[in-house]
Short mmCIF file of N, CA and C in Angstrom, two decimals:
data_model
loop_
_atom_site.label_atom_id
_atom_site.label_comp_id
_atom_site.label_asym_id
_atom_site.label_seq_id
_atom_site.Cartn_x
_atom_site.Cartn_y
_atom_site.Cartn_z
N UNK A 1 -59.28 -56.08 -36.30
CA UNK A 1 -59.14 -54.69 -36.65
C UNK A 1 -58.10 -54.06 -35.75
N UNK A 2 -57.21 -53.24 -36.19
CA UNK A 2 -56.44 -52.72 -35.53
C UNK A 2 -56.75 -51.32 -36.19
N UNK A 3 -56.47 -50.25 -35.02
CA UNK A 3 -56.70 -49.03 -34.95
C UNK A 3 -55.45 -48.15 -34.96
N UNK A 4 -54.96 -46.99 -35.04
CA UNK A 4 -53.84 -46.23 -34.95
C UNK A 4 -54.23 -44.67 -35.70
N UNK A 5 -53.49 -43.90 -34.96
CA UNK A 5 -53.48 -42.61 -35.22
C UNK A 5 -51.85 -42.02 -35.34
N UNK A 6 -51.41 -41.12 -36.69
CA UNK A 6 -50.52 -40.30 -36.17
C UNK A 6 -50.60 -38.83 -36.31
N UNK A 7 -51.37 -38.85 -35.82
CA UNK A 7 -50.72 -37.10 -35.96
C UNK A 7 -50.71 -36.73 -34.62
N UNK A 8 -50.06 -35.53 -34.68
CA UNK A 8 -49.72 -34.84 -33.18
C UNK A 8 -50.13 -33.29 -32.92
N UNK A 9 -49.93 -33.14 -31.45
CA UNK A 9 -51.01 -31.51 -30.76
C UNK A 9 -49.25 -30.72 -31.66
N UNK A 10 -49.96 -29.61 -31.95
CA UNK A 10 -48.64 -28.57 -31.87
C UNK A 10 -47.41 -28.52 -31.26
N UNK A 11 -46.16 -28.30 -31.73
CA UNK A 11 -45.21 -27.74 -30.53
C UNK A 11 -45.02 -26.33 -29.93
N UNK A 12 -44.75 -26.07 -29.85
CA UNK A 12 -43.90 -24.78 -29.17
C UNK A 12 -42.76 -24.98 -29.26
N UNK A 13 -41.90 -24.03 -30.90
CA UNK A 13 -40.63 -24.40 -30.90
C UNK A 13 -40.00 -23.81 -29.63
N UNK A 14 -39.90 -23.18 -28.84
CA UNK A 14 -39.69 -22.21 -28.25
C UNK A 14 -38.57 -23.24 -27.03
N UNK A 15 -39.30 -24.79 -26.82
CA UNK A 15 -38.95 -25.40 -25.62
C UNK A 15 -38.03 -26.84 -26.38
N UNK A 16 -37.86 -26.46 -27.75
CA UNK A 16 -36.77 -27.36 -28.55
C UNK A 16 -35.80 -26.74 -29.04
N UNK A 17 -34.16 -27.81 -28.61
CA UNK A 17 -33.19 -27.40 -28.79
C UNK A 17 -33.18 -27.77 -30.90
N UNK A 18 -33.89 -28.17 -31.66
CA UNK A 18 -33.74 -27.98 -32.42
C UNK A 18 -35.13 -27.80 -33.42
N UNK A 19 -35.24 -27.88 -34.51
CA UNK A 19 -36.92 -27.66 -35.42
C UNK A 19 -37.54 -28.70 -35.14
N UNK A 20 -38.73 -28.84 -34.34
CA UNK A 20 -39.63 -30.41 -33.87
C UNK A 20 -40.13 -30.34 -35.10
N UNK A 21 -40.20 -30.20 -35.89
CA UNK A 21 -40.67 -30.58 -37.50
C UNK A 21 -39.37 -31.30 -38.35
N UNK A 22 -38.91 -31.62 -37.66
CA UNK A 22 -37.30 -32.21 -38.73
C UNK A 22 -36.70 -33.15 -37.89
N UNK A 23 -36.54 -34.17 -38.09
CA UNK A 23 -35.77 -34.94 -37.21
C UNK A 23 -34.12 -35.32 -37.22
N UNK A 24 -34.05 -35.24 -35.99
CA UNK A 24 -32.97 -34.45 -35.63
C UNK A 24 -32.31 -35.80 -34.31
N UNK A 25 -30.88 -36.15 -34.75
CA UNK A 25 -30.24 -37.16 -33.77
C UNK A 25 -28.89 -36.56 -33.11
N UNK A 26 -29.31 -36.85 -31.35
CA UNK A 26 -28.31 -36.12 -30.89
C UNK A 26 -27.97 -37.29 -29.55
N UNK A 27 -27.07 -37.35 -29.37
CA UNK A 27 -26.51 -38.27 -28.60
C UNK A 27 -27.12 -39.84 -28.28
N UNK A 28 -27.44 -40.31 -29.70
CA UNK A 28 -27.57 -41.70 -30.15
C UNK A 28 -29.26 -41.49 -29.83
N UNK A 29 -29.75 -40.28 -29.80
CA UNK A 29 -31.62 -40.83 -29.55
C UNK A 29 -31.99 -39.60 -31.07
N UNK A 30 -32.85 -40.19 -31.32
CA UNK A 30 -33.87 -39.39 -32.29
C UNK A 30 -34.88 -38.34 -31.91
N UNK A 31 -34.75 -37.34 -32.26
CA UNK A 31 -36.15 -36.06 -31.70
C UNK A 31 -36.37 -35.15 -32.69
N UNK A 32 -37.74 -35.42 -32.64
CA UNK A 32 -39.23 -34.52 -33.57
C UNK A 32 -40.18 -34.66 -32.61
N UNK A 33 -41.13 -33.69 -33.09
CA UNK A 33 -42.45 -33.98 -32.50
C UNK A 33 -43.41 -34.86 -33.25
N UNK A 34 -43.55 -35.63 -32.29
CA UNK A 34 -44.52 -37.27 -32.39
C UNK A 34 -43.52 -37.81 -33.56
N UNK A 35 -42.09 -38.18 -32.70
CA UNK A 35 -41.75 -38.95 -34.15
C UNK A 35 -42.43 -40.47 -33.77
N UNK A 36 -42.52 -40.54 -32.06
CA UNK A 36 -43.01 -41.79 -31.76
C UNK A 36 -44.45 -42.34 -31.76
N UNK A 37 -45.31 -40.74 -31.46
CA UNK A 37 -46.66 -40.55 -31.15
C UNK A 37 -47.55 -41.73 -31.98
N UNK A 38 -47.43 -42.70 -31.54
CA UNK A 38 -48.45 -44.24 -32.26
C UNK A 38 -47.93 -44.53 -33.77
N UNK A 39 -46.76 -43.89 -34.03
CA UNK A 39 -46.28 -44.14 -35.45
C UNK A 39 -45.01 -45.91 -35.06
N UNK A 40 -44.64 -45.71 -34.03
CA UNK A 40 -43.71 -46.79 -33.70
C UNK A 40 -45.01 -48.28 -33.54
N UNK A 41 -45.91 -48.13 -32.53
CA UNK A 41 -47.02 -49.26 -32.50
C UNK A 41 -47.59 -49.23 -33.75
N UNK A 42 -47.92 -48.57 -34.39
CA UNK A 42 -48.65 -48.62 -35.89
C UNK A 42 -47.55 -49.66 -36.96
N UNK A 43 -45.92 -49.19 -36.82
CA UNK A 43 -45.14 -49.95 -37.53
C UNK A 43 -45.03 -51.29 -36.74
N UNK A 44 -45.18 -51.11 -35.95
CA UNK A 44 -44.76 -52.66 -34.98
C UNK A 44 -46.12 -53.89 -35.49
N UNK A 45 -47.07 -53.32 -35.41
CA UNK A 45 -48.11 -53.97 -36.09
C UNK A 45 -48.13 -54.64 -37.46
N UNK A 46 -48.11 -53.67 -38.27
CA UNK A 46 -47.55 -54.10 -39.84
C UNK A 46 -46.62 -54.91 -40.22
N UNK A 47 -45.36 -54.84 -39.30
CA UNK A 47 -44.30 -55.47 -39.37
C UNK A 47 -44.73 -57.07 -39.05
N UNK A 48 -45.11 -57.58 -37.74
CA UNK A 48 -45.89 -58.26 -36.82
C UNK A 48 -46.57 -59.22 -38.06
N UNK A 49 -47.76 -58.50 -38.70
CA UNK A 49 -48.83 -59.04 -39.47
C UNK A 49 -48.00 -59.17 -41.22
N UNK A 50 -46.88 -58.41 -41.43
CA UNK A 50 -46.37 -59.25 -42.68
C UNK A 50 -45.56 -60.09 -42.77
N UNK A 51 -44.60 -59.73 -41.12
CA UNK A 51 -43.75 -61.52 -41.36
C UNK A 51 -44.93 -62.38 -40.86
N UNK A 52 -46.14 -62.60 -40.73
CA UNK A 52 -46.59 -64.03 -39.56
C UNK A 52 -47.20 -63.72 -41.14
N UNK A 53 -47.86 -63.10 -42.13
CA UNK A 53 -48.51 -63.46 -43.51
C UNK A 53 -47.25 -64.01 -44.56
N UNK A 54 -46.06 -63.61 -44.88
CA UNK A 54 -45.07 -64.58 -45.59
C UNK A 54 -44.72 -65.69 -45.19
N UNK A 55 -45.57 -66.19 -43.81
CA UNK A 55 -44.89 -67.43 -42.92
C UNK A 55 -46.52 -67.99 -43.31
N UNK A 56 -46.94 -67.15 -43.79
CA UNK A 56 -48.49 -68.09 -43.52
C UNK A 56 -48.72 -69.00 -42.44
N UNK A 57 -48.61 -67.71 -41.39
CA UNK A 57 -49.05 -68.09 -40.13
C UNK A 57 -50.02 -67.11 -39.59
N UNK A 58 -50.74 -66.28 -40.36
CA UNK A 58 -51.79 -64.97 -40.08
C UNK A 58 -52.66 -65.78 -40.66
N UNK A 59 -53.61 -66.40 -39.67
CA UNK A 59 -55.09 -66.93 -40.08
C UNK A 59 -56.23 -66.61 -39.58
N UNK A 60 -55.93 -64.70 -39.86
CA UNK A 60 -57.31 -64.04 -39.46
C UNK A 60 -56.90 -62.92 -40.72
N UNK A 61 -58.46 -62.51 -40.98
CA UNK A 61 -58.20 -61.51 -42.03
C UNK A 61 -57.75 -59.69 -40.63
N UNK A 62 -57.00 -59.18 -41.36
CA UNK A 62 -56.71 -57.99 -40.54
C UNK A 62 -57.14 -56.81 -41.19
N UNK A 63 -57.62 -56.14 -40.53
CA UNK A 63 -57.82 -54.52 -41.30
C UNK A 63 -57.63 -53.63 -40.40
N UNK A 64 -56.27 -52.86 -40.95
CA UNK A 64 -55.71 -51.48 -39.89
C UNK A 64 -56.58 -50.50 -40.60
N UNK A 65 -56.82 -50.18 -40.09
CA UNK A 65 -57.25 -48.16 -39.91
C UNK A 65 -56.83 -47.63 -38.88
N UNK A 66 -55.90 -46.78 -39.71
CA UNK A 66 -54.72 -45.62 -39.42
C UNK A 66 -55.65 -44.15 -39.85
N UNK A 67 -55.65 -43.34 -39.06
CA UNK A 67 -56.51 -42.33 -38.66
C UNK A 67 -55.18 -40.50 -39.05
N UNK A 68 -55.60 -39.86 -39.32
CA UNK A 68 -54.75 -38.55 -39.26
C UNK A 68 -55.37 -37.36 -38.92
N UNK A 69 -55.98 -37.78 -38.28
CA UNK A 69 -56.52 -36.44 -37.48
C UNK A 69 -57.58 -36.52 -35.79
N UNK A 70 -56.70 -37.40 -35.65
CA UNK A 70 -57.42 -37.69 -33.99
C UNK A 70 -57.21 -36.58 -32.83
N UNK A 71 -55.97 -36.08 -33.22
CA UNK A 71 -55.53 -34.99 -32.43
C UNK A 71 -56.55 -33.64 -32.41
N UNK A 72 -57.25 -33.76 -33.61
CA UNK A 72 -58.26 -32.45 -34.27
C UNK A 72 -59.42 -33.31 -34.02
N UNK A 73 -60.28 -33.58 -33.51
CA UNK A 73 -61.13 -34.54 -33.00
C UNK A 73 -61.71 -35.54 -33.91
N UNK A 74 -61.35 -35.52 -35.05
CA UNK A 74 -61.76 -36.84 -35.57
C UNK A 74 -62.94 -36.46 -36.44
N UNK A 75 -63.22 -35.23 -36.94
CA UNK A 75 -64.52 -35.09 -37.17
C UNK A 75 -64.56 -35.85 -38.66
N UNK A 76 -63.94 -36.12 -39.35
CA UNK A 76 -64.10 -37.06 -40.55
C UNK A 76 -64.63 -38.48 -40.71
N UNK A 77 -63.90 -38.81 -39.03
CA UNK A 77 -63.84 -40.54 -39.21
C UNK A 77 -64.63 -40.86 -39.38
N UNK A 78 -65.76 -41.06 -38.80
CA UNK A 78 -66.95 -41.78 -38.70
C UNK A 78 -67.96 -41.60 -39.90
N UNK A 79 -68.17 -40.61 -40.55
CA UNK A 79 -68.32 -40.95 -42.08
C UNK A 79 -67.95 -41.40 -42.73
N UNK A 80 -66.03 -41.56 -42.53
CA UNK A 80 -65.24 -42.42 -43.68
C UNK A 80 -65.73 -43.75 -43.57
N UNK A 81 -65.33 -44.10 -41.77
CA UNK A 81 -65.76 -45.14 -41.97
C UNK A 81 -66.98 -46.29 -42.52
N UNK A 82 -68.35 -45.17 -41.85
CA UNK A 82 -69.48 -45.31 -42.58
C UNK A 82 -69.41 -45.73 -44.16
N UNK A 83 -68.71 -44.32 -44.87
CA UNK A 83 -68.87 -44.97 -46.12
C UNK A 83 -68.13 -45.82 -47.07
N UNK A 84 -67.01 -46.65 -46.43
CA UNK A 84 -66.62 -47.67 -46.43
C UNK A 84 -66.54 -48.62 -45.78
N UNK A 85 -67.28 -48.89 -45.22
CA UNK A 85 -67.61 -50.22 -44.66
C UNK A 85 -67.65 -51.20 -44.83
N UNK A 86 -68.32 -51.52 -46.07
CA UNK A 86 -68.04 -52.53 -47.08
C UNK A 86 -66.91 -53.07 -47.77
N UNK A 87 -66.05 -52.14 -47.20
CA UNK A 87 -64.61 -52.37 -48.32
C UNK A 87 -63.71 -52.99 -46.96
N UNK A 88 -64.14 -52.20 -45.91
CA UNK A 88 -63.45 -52.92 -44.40
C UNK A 88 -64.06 -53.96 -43.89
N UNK A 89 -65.03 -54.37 -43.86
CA UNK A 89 -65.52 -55.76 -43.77
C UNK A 89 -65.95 -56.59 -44.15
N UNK A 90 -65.73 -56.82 -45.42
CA UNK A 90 -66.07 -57.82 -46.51
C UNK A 90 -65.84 -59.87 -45.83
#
């Protein structure tokens, strides 16, 4: 099982040189808010687990759950998960 969250706390445009809701490239780096915030490890994962599955070299079953609201405490998860459970651990 792999775990991941993206969402992110608020900004304060106030302390960005441009809209942290839009991403925006300025001297060869990329900036938003949370463009990285567990969205880069979340892709690194997927990536990871579909080349080693076209190589058929992934000989464990995997199940990500990717989360969107951890930042807001999560109050959904644990029912979702509850009421799929069956579908995540078969």
């Amino acid at each position: 099982m792999f775990y991941g969250h993206y969402d992110v706390q608020p900004a304060s445009e106030v302390n960005w040189e441009s809209d942290p809701w839009e991403l925006s490239g300025r001297n060869g780096y990329l900036y938003a808010r949370g463009v990285s915030d567990n969205k880069g490890p979340i892709l690194a994962v997927a990536c990871a687990a579909a080349a080693l599955r076209q190589r058929r070299e992934l000989d464990v079953d995997l199940v990500m759950l990717i989360e969107g609201e951890e930042e807001a405490g999560s109050k959904g998860f644990a029912p979702a998960v509850r009421r799929h459970k069956v579908c995540l651990f078969v």
